XYZ file of C-alpha atoms in Angstrom:
734
model
C 71.904 -85.326 -69.016
C 69.040 -83.441 -67.369
C 70.822 -83.720 -63.961
C 73.869 -81.827 -65.712
C 71.703 -78.992 -67.122
C 70.272 -78.330 -63.793
C 73.550 -77.885 -62.270
C 74.446 -75.650 -64.985
C 71.571 -73.374 -64.633
C 71.772 -73.034 -60.731
C 75.651 -72.056 -61.040
C 74.780 -69.301 -63.827
C 71.843 -68.025 -61.567
C 74.362 -67.812 -58.624
C 76.826 -65.849 -60.866
C 74.125 -63.461 -61.977
C 72.927 -62.736 -58.513
C 76.417 -61.826 -57.293
C 76.705 -59.359 -60.315
C 73.298 -57.546 -59.758
C 73.168 -53.965 -57.922
C 70.144 -52.583 -56.182
C 68.733 -48.885 -57.152
C 68.748 -46.690 -54.046
C 67.482 -42.937 -53.937
C 66.350 -40.366 -51.433
C 65.035 -36.947 -51.317
C 67.116 -34.229 -50.140
C 64.466 -31.642 -50.517
C 62.088 -29.686 -52.609
C 61.889 -26.033 -53.263
C 59.712 -23.761 -55.210
C 60.401 -20.401 -56.654
C 58.846 -17.755 -58.944
C 60.202 -16.280 -62.039
C 60.960 -13.042 -62.497
C 59.990 -12.652 -58.914
C 57.068 -13.218 -56.066
C 55.680 -9.907 -57.038
C 54.303 -9.617 -60.351
C 52.677 -6.765 -62.257
C 49.057 -7.589 -63.578
C 49.459 -8.715 -67.104
C 53.063 -9.918 -67.118
C 54.122 -13.458 -67.633
C 55.031 -15.737 -64.493
C 56.671 -18.917 -63.936
C 56.517 -21.002 -60.945
C 59.445 -23.634 -60.976
C 59.623 -26.930 -58.540
C 62.737 -28.342 -57.830
C 63.493 -31.824 -56.402
C 66.863 -32.342 -55.096
C 67.369 -36.230 -55.155
C 70.556 -38.419 -54.257
C 71.003 -41.938 -56.047
C 73.333 -44.794 -55.590
C 73.705 -45.434 -59.132
C 72.984 -43.291 -62.275
C 69.238 -44.630 -63.112
C 66.217 -42.946 -64.666
C 63.530 -41.817 -61.944
C 60.206 -40.848 -62.819
C 58.990 -37.513 -60.857
C 54.976 -36.736 -60.452
C 55.061 -33.077 -59.804
C 51.741 -31.425 -58.560
C 51.288 -27.652 -58.093
C 48.778 -26.046 -55.488
C 47.487 -22.476 -54.956
C 45.687 -21.726 -51.760
C 45.234 -25.432 -51.073
C 43.708 -25.990 -54.684
C 45.280 -28.164 -57.542
C 46.347 -25.865 -60.288
C 49.167 -27.918 -62.648
C 50.517 -31.478 -62.856
C 53.450 -32.702 -64.708
C 55.392 -36.096 -64.851
C 59.101 -35.905 -65.783
C 62.384 -37.872 -65.304
C 63.938 -34.620 -64.864
C 64.203 -33.147 -61.399
C 62.483 -29.770 -62.290
C 58.976 -28.780 -63.353
C 57.626 -25.406 -64.549
C 54.147 -23.953 -64.110
C 53.792 -21.017 -66.660
C 51.222 -18.315 -66.408
C 51.547 -16.262 -69.747
C 49.401 -13.151 -68.403
C 49.337 -12.782 -64.818
C 46.357 -11.500 -63.105
C 45.183 -10.451 -59.665
C 43.464 -13.674 -59.289
C 46.676 -15.461 -59.433
C 47.783 -13.884 -56.303
C 47.887 -16.637 -53.334
C 50.151 -19.239 -51.621
C 51.875 -21.812 -53.946
C 53.380 -25.130 -53.017
C 54.599 -28.188 -54.826
C 54.489 -31.857 -54.173
C 56.763 -34.320 -55.708
C 56.216 -38.077 -55.691
C 58.972 -40.519 -56.872
C 58.371 -44.348 -56.404
C 56.510 -44.729 -53.012
C 58.140 -41.480 -51.559
C 56.576 -38.123 -51.355
C 58.023 -34.611 -50.434
C 56.065 -31.287 -50.164
C 57.815 -27.895 -50.544
C 57.246 -24.826 -48.218
C 54.560 -22.481 -49.701
C 55.418 -19.236 -51.207
C 53.172 -16.404 -51.493
C 52.874 -14.684 -54.806
C 51.431 -11.200 -55.430
C 50.095 -9.972 -58.683
C 50.139 -6.216 -58.186
C 47.124 -4.119 -59.622
C 43.757 -5.228 -60.658
C 41.751 -5.156 -63.997
C 40.215 -1.945 -64.993
C 36.360 -1.976 -63.990
C 33.865 -1.408 -66.896
C 30.645 0.621 -66.034
C 27.601 0.846 -68.145
C 24.352 2.758 -67.682
C 20.870 1.547 -68.486
C 20.079 5.324 -69.742
C 21.801 8.162 -71.164
C 18.920 10.618 -70.904
C 16.751 10.863 -67.913
C 14.305 13.190 -66.544
C 14.208 14.601 -62.980
C 12.496 12.252 -60.648
C 13.457 8.944 -62.661
C 15.838 6.467 -61.618
C 19.312 5.669 -63.406
C 20.651 2.109 -63.094
C 24.457 1.461 -63.092
C 26.664 -1.755 -63.506
C 30.272 -2.080 -62.534
C 32.191 -5.322 -63.473
C 35.716 -6.204 -62.829
C 36.533 -9.055 -65.312
C 38.885 -11.818 -64.432
C 38.619 -10.787 -60.638
C 37.514 -13.415 -58.268
C 35.264 -12.278 -55.175
C 34.918 -11.355 -52.569
C 35.199 -7.809 -53.988
C 34.317 -4.118 -53.070
C 32.727 -1.812 -55.376
C 32.655 1.844 -55.267
C 30.293 4.053 -57.346
C 30.663 7.682 -57.919
C 28.145 10.391 -58.867
C 29.445 13.911 -59.887
C 27.306 16.906 -60.486
C 28.454 19.663 -62.513
C 30.959 21.929 -60.473
C 30.465 19.614 -57.498
C 32.486 16.953 -55.616
C 31.916 13.097 -56.236
C 29.217 11.501 -53.996
C 30.659 7.931 -53.401
C 28.628 4.795 -52.281
C 30.238 1.351 -51.596
C 28.907 -2.100 -52.378
C 30.444 -5.453 -50.855
C 30.210 -8.499 -53.226
C 30.875 -11.761 -51.831
C 29.901 -14.154 -54.683
C 30.181 -12.110 -57.858
C 32.701 -9.842 -59.691
C 30.206 -7.298 -60.383
C 27.679 -4.770 -58.561
C 24.587 -2.881 -59.580
C 23.543 0.423 -58.101
C 20.359 2.601 -58.638
C 20.468 6.610 -58.435
C 17.357 8.846 -58.050
C 17.748 11.929 -60.350
C 16.923 14.864 -58.185
C 15.497 18.338 -58.986
C 18.326 20.711 -60.280
C 20.516 17.744 -61.711
C 21.677 18.828 -65.215
C 24.411 16.460 -66.528
C 25.490 13.725 -64.282
C 28.813 11.900 -64.614
C 29.429 8.421 -63.038
C 32.343 6.192 -62.693
C 33.426 3.067 -60.398
C 36.375 1.202 -59.061
C 36.951 -1.763 -57.067
C 38.941 -2.992 -54.208
C 40.348 -6.510 -52.973
C 42.158 -7.544 -49.925
C 45.703 -8.696 -49.812
C 47.966 -9.696 -46.974
C 49.608 -6.228 -47.212
C 46.119 -4.647 -46.804
C 43.661 -3.455 -49.564
C 44.508 -3.098 -53.266
C 42.660 -0.802 -55.365
C 41.782 -1.068 -59.221
C 41.788 1.858 -61.585
C 38.715 3.956 -62.114
C 36.312 2.730 -64.932
C 35.344 4.592 -67.835
C 33.287 7.679 -67.116
C 29.650 7.522 -68.060
C 27.704 10.885 -68.688
C 23.597 10.957 -68.370
C 21.652 14.122 -69.320
C 19.063 15.215 -67.335
C 15.584 16.903 -68.520
C 13.457 19.281 -66.476
C 9.790 18.247 -66.339
C 9.332 22.040 -65.083
C 11.148 24.814 -64.296
C 12.017 26.250 -60.898
C 9.149 28.502 -59.742
C 9.019 32.014 -59.825
C 7.657 34.265 -56.769
C 7.019 37.848 -56.851
C 5.158 40.479 -54.822
C 3.713 43.861 -56.303
C 4.207 46.705 -56.009
C 7.392 45.686 -54.002
C 8.736 43.713 -51.249
C 8.374 46.533 -48.256
C 4.913 47.347 -47.091
C 3.315 49.405 -44.646
C 0.316 48.223 -42.561
C -3.039 48.738 -44.506
C -1.399 48.157 -47.845
C -2.380 45.159 -50.155
C 0.137 42.559 -50.725
C -0.426 40.783 -53.954
C 1.669 37.349 -54.444
C 2.234 35.784 -57.659
C 4.071 32.195 -58.035
C 4.473 30.887 -61.500
C 6.409 27.893 -63.354
C 7.212 26.662 -67.021
C 6.454 22.956 -67.652
C 6.430 20.680 -70.901
C 3.332 18.695 -69.251
C 0.967 20.577 -66.918
C -0.950 17.501 -66.017
C -0.025 16.634 -62.453
C 1.384 19.949 -61.583
C 0.888 21.396 -58.272
C 1.645 24.862 -56.924
C 1.716 25.530 -53.118
C 1.875 28.854 -51.283
C 2.856 29.009 -47.784
C 4.136 31.135 -44.910
C 6.314 29.054 -42.498
C 4.310 25.821 -42.132
C 1.038 27.344 -42.950
C -0.606 26.653 -46.608
C -2.265 30.080 -47.658
C -3.280 28.714 -51.049
C -2.626 25.940 -53.941
C -3.622 25.225 -57.252
C -3.385 22.201 -59.527
C -2.668 21.662 -63.472
C -2.019 25.392 -63.609
C 1.135 27.583 -64.384
C 0.547 30.251 -61.857
C -0.964 31.108 -58.441
C -2.015 34.265 -57.108
C -2.777 35.338 -53.287
C -3.549 38.792 -51.912
C -3.805 40.019 -48.349
C -4.084 43.415 -46.330
C -0.693 43.959 -45.017
C -0.352 43.846 -41.102
C 2.766 43.628 -39.169
C 2.323 40.009 -38.447
C 2.687 39.546 -42.349
C 6.213 40.167 -42.230
C 8.439 36.982 -42.805
C 9.332 34.481 -45.137
C 6.997 33.070 -47.991
C 7.432 29.730 -49.961
C 6.309 28.929 -53.543
C 6.665 25.137 -54.091
C 5.772 23.100 -57.589
C 5.608 19.535 -57.172
C 4.935 16.763 -59.816
C 5.268 13.206 -59.147
C 8.780 12.675 -57.132
C 10.000 16.023 -58.173
C 9.782 19.237 -55.998
C 11.129 22.713 -56.478
C 11.109 25.674 -54.262
C 11.254 29.270 -54.219
C 11.601 31.748 -51.174
C 10.837 35.186 -50.756
C 11.002 37.531 -47.635
C 8.205 40.217 -47.067
C 8.790 43.158 -44.591
C 5.696 45.247 -43.404
C 6.158 48.085 -41.200
C 3.895 49.333 -38.433
C 1.133 51.908 -39.233
C 0.323 52.615 -35.561
C 1.199 50.761 -32.290
C -0.826 48.686 -30.332
C -3.475 50.552 -28.113
C -3.124 50.626 -24.311
C -5.884 50.072 -21.752
C -5.860 51.634 -18.290
C -8.110 51.334 -15.486
C -8.846 53.897 -12.689
C -8.605 50.754 -10.176
C -7.989 47.039 -10.697
C -9.196 45.926 -7.089
C -12.233 47.773 -5.949
C -15.266 47.021 -3.726
C -18.699 46.567 -5.279
C -21.021 49.390 -6.275
C -17.660 51.674 -6.724
C -17.028 53.549 -9.829
C -14.673 52.033 -12.759
C -13.205 54.181 -15.368
C -11.268 52.463 -18.364
C -9.295 54.436 -20.993
C -8.065 53.183 -24.165
C -5.142 55.408 -25.896
C -2.496 55.037 -28.637
C 0.890 56.612 -28.112
C 1.155 59.392 -30.894
C -2.079 58.777 -32.404
C -5.459 60.365 -31.211
C -7.742 59.579 -34.372
C -8.670 55.811 -34.602
C -11.922 53.960 -34.140
C -11.810 52.705 -30.544
C -14.086 50.092 -28.732
C -13.753 48.670 -25.209
C -14.585 44.701 -24.965
C -14.660 42.328 -22.014
C -13.164 38.745 -22.612
C -15.252 35.690 -22.451
C -15.049 32.074 -23.050
C -17.853 32.236 -25.690
C -16.266 35.234 -27.434
C -15.465 39.103 -26.765
C -18.592 41.205 -25.464
C -18.407 44.643 -26.833
C -19.183 47.084 -23.944
C -18.669 50.289 -25.973
C -17.472 51.807 -29.103
C -15.446 54.381 -27.529
C -11.944 55.138 -25.865
C -13.630 55.627 -22.434
C -15.819 53.514 -20.204
C -17.181 54.654 -16.934
C -19.379 52.000 -14.881
C -20.523 51.394 -11.308
C -19.213 47.792 -10.706
C -20.586 44.720 -8.900
C -19.026 41.258 -8.328
C -20.172 40.205 -11.566
C -17.846 42.800 -13.524
C -14.921 40.825 -12.501
C -12.957 39.804 -15.442
C -10.489 40.691 -18.108
C -11.011 43.596 -20.258
C -9.322 44.847 -23.796
C -9.422 47.676 -26.019
C -9.136 47.591 -29.862
C -8.228 50.491 -32.320
C -8.668 50.533 -35.960
C -6.982 52.692 -38.502
C -7.353 52.158 -42.431
C -8.989 48.717 -41.823
C -5.918 47.722 -39.580
C -7.312 46.715 -36.091
C -5.034 46.121 -33.358
C -6.016 45.088 -29.613
C -4.492 45.891 -26.488
C -3.199 43.602 -23.781
C -5.893 42.584 -21.240
C -6.404 44.125 -17.948
C -7.839 42.212 -14.980
C -10.472 43.727 -13.042
C -11.572 42.249 -9.614
C -14.529 43.448 -7.879
C -14.920 42.328 -4.139
C -18.129 41.842 -2.088
C -17.182 41.821 1.615
C -16.816 38.624 3.283
C -19.622 37.413 5.985
C -18.707 36.491 9.575
C -17.020 32.908 9.657
C -18.385 29.825 11.170
C -15.696 27.654 13.060
C -16.783 24.059 13.538
C -15.267 20.576 13.933
C -15.166 18.507 10.618
C -16.476 15.280 12.412
C -19.305 17.333 13.715
C -18.998 16.949 17.422
C -17.062 19.753 19.364
C -15.096 17.134 21.082
C -11.817 15.321 20.387
C -10.247 12.284 21.934
C -7.135 12.956 24.014
C -3.952 12.262 21.843
C -5.984 12.352 18.691
C -5.873 15.225 16.048
C -8.384 17.868 15.903
C -9.679 19.083 12.352
C -11.317 22.240 12.130
C -13.072 24.051 9.403
C -13.542 27.932 8.854
C -16.191 28.940 6.574
C -17.581 32.141 5.204
C -20.949 31.982 3.260
C -20.295 35.402 1.256
C -17.363 37.225 0.127
C -15.427 37.421 -3.227
C -12.500 34.911 -3.309
C -9.699 34.554 -2.799
C -10.257 34.765 0.992
C -7.580 34.622 3.468
C -8.396 32.323 6.766
C -6.542 32.681 9.751
C -6.640 30.068 12.782
C -5.998 30.866 16.273
C -5.559 28.441 19.542
C -6.180 30.995 22.331
C -4.211 34.249 21.208
C -1.766 32.334 19.152
C -1.872 32.446 15.447
C -1.793 28.705 14.208
C -2.124 28.765 10.284
C -2.767 31.004 7.508
C -4.827 29.829 4.381
C -6.002 31.513 1.376
C -8.817 29.796 -0.712
C -12.240 30.531 -2.021
C -14.718 29.875 0.554
C -13.399 27.807 3.296
C -10.170 26.525 4.926
C -9.289 23.718 7.229
C -6.888 23.501 10.236
C -5.486 20.144 11.651
C -4.300 20.529 15.336
C -2.131 17.363 16.089
C -0.866 19.052 19.571
C -4.017 18.222 21.695
C -3.347 18.399 25.491
C -5.545 17.471 28.470
C -6.084 21.072 29.325
C -7.050 22.212 25.635
C -10.758 22.589 26.146
C -11.439 25.775 24.460
C -10.268 29.151 22.700
C -10.240 28.006 18.908
C -11.314 30.771 16.514
C -10.818 32.188 13.082
C -10.550 35.462 10.865
C -11.634 35.756 7.251
C -10.759 38.634 5.126
C -10.349 39.351 1.533
C -9.370 42.508 -0.489
C -12.635 44.215 0.378
C -12.010 47.646 2.443
C -14.531 46.349 4.993
C -11.722 44.443 6.828
C -11.564 41.117 8.787
C -14.466 39.242 10.341
C -14.025 37.009 13.178
C -15.747 33.712 14.185
C -17.370 32.946 17.625
C -14.884 31.197 20.168
C -15.142 27.450 19.644
C -14.700 25.351 22.899
C -13.671 21.982 22.383
C -13.842 19.345 24.914
C -11.101 17.020 25.449
C -12.292 13.247 25.919
C -9.792 11.275 28.067
C -9.929 7.517 27.016
C -10.995 4.711 29.484
C -7.653 3.138 31.346
C -7.584 0.510 33.823
C -10.946 -1.309 34.440
C -11.137 -3.655 37.207
C -13.907 -5.732 38.770
C -14.526 -6.877 42.471
C -17.338 -8.559 44.335
C -18.674 -8.762 48.147
C -18.715 -11.537 48.981
C -15.522 -12.599 46.880
C -14.986 -15.945 45.610
C -17.567 -18.017 47.492
C -21.381 -17.085 47.733
C -23.998 -18.885 49.465
C -27.392 -19.989 47.479
C -30.053 -17.291 48.047
C -27.846 -14.697 49.096
C -27.040 -11.261 47.324
C -23.793 -10.400 45.548
C -22.373 -6.803 44.844
C -20.209 -6.103 41.990
C -17.975 -3.061 42.058
C -16.624 -2.074 38.545
C -14.142 0.995 38.395
C -11.606 2.583 36.023
C -8.452 4.501 36.720
C -9.285 7.432 34.610
C -11.650 8.394 31.759
C -13.910 11.309 30.811
C -17.693 10.914 32.107
C -20.162 9.487 31.360
C -18.824 6.139 31.274
C -20.961 2.953 29.962
C -20.419 -0.032 32.362
C -21.349 -3.301 31.115
C -21.167 -6.686 33.261
C -20.698 -9.771 31.548
C -20.498 -13.745 32.264
C -18.322 -16.090 30.377
C -20.050 -19.058 28.850
C -19.924 -20.631 25.330
C -20.503 -16.985 24.250
C -20.516 -13.760 25.934
C -23.789 -13.057 28.109
C -24.487 -9.323 28.804
C -25.913 -9.400 32.620
C -26.264 -5.581 33.169
C -25.293 -2.289 31.702
C -25.451 1.265 32.966
C -24.327 4.801 32.195
C -22.621 6.650 34.955
C -21.418 9.849 35.494
C -18.493 8.551 37.755
C -15.528 6.577 37.549
C -17.262 3.517 39.285
C -20.626 1.638 39.510
C -22.094 -0.883 41.910
C -24.574 -3.685 40.659
C -26.540 -5.811 43.338
C -27.281 -9.318 42.050
C -30.095 -10.718 44.093
C -30.739 -14.263 45.261
C -27.668 -16.209 43.736
C -28.126 -19.663 42.561
C -25.990 -22.519 41.660
C -26.131 -21.828 37.924
C -24.634 -18.289 38.660
C -21.103 -20.243 39.500
C -18.872 -18.848 36.735
C -16.504 -16.168 35.345
C -17.516 -12.513 35.306
C -15.853 -9.383 33.862
C -16.790 -5.893 33.215
C -16.233 -3.580 30.399
C -16.097 0.226 30.448
C -16.161 2.948 27.601
C -16.985 6.379 26.938
C -17.052 8.788 23.766
C -13.517 7.856 22.903
C -15.181 4.850 21.603
C -12.511 2.419 23.202
C -13.531 -0.529 25.238
C -11.546 -1.439 28.121
C -11.995 -5.079 29.716
C -11.309 -5.793 33.302
C -9.770 -8.960 34.469
C -12.037 -11.734 35.060
C -13.251 -12.962 38.641
C -14.546 -16.335 39.552
C -17.661 -16.885 41.745
C -18.691 -20.153 43.357
C -22.075 -20.552 44.643
C -22.301 -22.786 47.629
C -24.915 -24.333 49.857
C -26.040 -22.462 52.886
C -25.374 -23.632 56.506
C -29.118 -24.611 57.097
C -29.140 -26.489 53.854
C -26.125 -28.372 55.062
C -27.871 -29.018 58.471
C -30.702 -30.441 56.453
C -28.842 -32.672 54.289
C -26.761 -33.776 57.416
C -30.033 -34.557 59.401
C -31.305 -36.567 56.407
C -28.304 -38.377 56.023
C -28.065 -39.210 59.652
C -31.656 -40.291 59.803
C -30.937 -42.493 56.710
C -28.098 -43.904 58.586
C -30.158 -44.710 61.859
C -32.872 -46.150 59.848
C -30.373 -48.274 58.020
C -28.824 -49.119 61.398
C -32.152 -50.229 63.012
C -33.088 -52.527 59.636
C -29.799 -54.046 60.262
C -30.393 -54.659 63.900
C -33.716 -56.210 63.552
C -32.178 -58.494 61.007
C -29.557 -59.366 62.995
C -31.610 -60.131 65.951
C -34.010 -62.246 63.552
C -31.174 -64.205 62.644
C -29.864 -65.165 66.279
C -33.341 -66.342 67.000
C -33.322 -68.703 64.303
C -29.923 -70.231 65.424
C -30.372 -73.710 66.977
C -28.231 -76.135 69.014
C -27.503 -77.584 72.404
C -24.014 -76.293 72.501
C -21.296 -74.897 70.635
C -17.531 -74.921 70.671
C -15.687 -71.667 70.625
C -12.204 -71.410 69.397
C -10.147 -68.916 70.954
C -8.763 -69.964 74.663
C -9.985 -66.499 76.068
C -13.614 -67.320 75.915
C -13.272 -70.692 77.721
C -13.776 -69.700 81.427
C -17.118 -67.702 80.631
C -18.507 -70.323 78.513
C -18.260 -73.194 81.184
C -20.424 -71.038 83.220
C -23.158 -70.176 80.756
C -26.248 -72.232 80.074
C -27.890 -72.521 76.988
C -31.703 -72.066 76.947
C -34.055 -72.662 73.926
C -37.167 -70.492 73.604
C -40.028 -72.311 72.869
C -40.844 -70.028 69.821
C -38.093 -71.093 67.626
C -34.977 -73.427 67.389
C -32.370 -70.347 67.440
C -29.591 -70.420 69.955
C -28.437 -67.068 71.577
C -25.384 -66.847 73.099
C -25.149 -63.820 75.577
C -22.125 -62.218 76.747
C -20.876 -61.444 80.161
C -22.524 -57.788 80.449
C -26.164 -58.908 79.575
C -28.155 -59.590 82.616
C -31.161 -61.968 81.574
C -32.820 -63.005 78.478
C -35.531 -60.467 78.896
C -33.224 -57.441 78.428
C -30.696 -59.039 75.946
C -31.859 -56.522 73.172
C -30.936 -53.451 75.329
C -28.190 -51.399 73.995
C -25.090 -51.581 75.820
C -24.336 -48.033 75.008
C -25.409 -47.164 78.540
C -23.068 -49.269 80.288
C -20.077 -49.468 78.039
C -18.631 -45.962 78.737
C -15.946 -44.460 76.781
C -13.812 -47.639 76.807
C -16.081 -49.215 74.892
C -17.050 -46.625 72.331
C -13.409 -47.171 71.156
C -13.221 -50.982 71.257
C -11.692 -52.622 68.478
C -13.572 -55.810 66.911
C -11.833 -59.256 66.205
C -13.315 -61.714 64.480
C -12.882 -65.631 65.261
C -13.783 -68.729 63.204
C -15.681 -71.289 65.267
C -17.470 -74.632 64.470
C -21.087 -75.136 65.145
C -23.190 -78.430 65.377
C -26.517 -78.188 64.053
C -29.354 -80.338 65.313
C -32.317 -81.387 63.301
C -35.415 -80.003 64.497
C -37.325 -83.297 64.584
C -34.509 -84.563 66.767
C -32.945 -86.311 63.824
C -29.557 -87.617 64.155
C -26.819 -85.326 64.255
C -25.584 -84.091 60.836
C -22.143 -83.835 60.233
C -20.685 -80.750 59.107
C -19.013 -77.414 59.724
C -20.289 -73.809 59.313
C -17.901 -70.820 59.574
C -19.196 -68.384 61.694
C -17.523 -65.160 63.130
C -17.232 -64.327 66.919
C -16.975 -60.503 67.282
C -14.746 -59.565 70.287
C -14.798 -55.989 71.718
C -11.456 -55.037 73.012
C -11.206 -52.146 75.445
C -8.479 -50.087 75.883
C -7.878 -51.584 79.638
C -7.454 -55.263 77.758
C -10.380 -56.646 80.426
C -11.926 -59.021 77.980
C -13.204 -61.126 80.672
C -16.496 -58.761 81.109
C -16.054 -56.782 78.053
C -16.857 -59.216 75.212
C -19.624 -60.343 73.236
C -20.303 -62.899 70.596
C -22.358 -62.795 67.621
C -23.034 -66.206 65.991
C -24.409 -66.412 62.531
C -25.676 -69.766 61.671
C -26.688 -71.096 58.559
C -30.241 -70.018 57.796
C -31.679 -73.416 57.858
C -30.210 -74.298 61.193
C -32.655 -75.481 64.173
């Protein structure tokens, strides 16, 4: 039974699956649009519609999620089974301007529309408020301009309009708020002020402006009135008249009121806490010009200007002099006059740093001048209390110059060849300025105008420039030119080319004298010569001053310690030391000293030879033995014929030679008979064996000793009769 039910269920499920249809859909696109258009007037209604275009395989319901964005920010959401959704804005404002897009999601599928730009044209009207409706001059008015429902960033423009004037505009940018505030200073003269404002915002097409705000009126009160400035009796005056000025104002509160009266930038008078100011003066031509009356209270300042003209009563006087440059003790006449006017109070004065010095109250002054009267003079004239002064006149009184002196600045009347020469010309007396003229020979070299002295630098000094300098001095005195004495200048030629020599040169015997010669190629006399020897430090040996280009120094009794290097140095008044090339002196032994040393050496050698010979003979006497065998075949024939003798005094054996006659004269030198051949004889040494005997006739001791046979060979090779043998035995042999 259960099996039958299971089979029936499976067959029904298969039939249901065969009859089922899958739901399939796809987005063909999503579009967004604005009604009535994408440009909407501010305050009008606006709808943003999003439409989804979807295709389905069958007719089934599908839920759509609509999302609206403005400038990337979410502004509206809707869920609908329809393919359209609407975002309604009943009253569009400028803040609704921007880029809109729509996103539609169905199932797991999402589609985004292309953005559309919506422009809400026009801005809301700004609202302007002022914190005061009535202010006084110098106070501050604070204004606030607001753009309701607008979104920053915004720009605000405030406008201030005076009566019968063009508006003055100020701009303020606001990044974070839709209002702005501005403070205005109320200036003097402001009466009724009118303020308004408007705003701007930036859109894609540029800048958009709002309407102008409401107009706000502010009434301005005056704390005091503009001052009044008058002169009496009129604005035109003549020199000598009295000018009276009066400056006044009307103020609600006099406390803090200050009245200032000035001409140009100079303050002439001032008062505080008063309504008026007075000022009077004696009119002069310098009083013509613009005057200023200024009233100030706190930050408020008001000004009134007035021009005053003063005509000339008489012109300035003129001072004339009989002479402006004159010698001392001459007469000077000064005359003061006014063109077209003879009646005036005149006075003549001399200018001084400490003040004017009155010389005479008269129009004429006559004096005999001296040098102290040099200076500037003026005269003054007074008419009706008006004093005018003439232009100054310069009077110069001259004393004659004294005879100038010409000298070298360095003091000494000489100059080194090639170096500049500086001269100074000086006059002890004479009123400056003094003109000095320098001459080299008859040629004018330089003109200098100075007070008491002048200098001249001659940079062209030649070898023959040994004199001829002079100078002139003159000023404006009538005595003329004074001339100095002629200055002779010596030209010093520097030392050049020092050299050193000696006699004898190179080697000098001990005890002998040496002559050194130091000379120069050129140089002015006198010349200082110095001789030096080089050691670890410079050693000065000799110095002398010569009026010559050379000097000789005799050094006596030279010693071995005088060996060394020598040089000389020369200098003159040019103060340049010139050093010679060095020379080397070797002090050697004299000939007689060499002979003494040679004799001493020969004597020592002879003594040494005698001692050696004595020692040799003594050793021979000690040598003992009946016979000896000689090695060397060349000696055998002679040895057979020789007889050995033994002296009774010792046991030494002596072997003679063929050229010795007997035992008595065997010590005789062979130099007498050997001749020239023996002097050049060569010496051969031969080794022989010697038997030694016991001195008490003891048995023969076996042993060998090595001795040497000295053989002298002659040039003719005759060895038979020209040889000798020295046999050195053991020191103990008998």
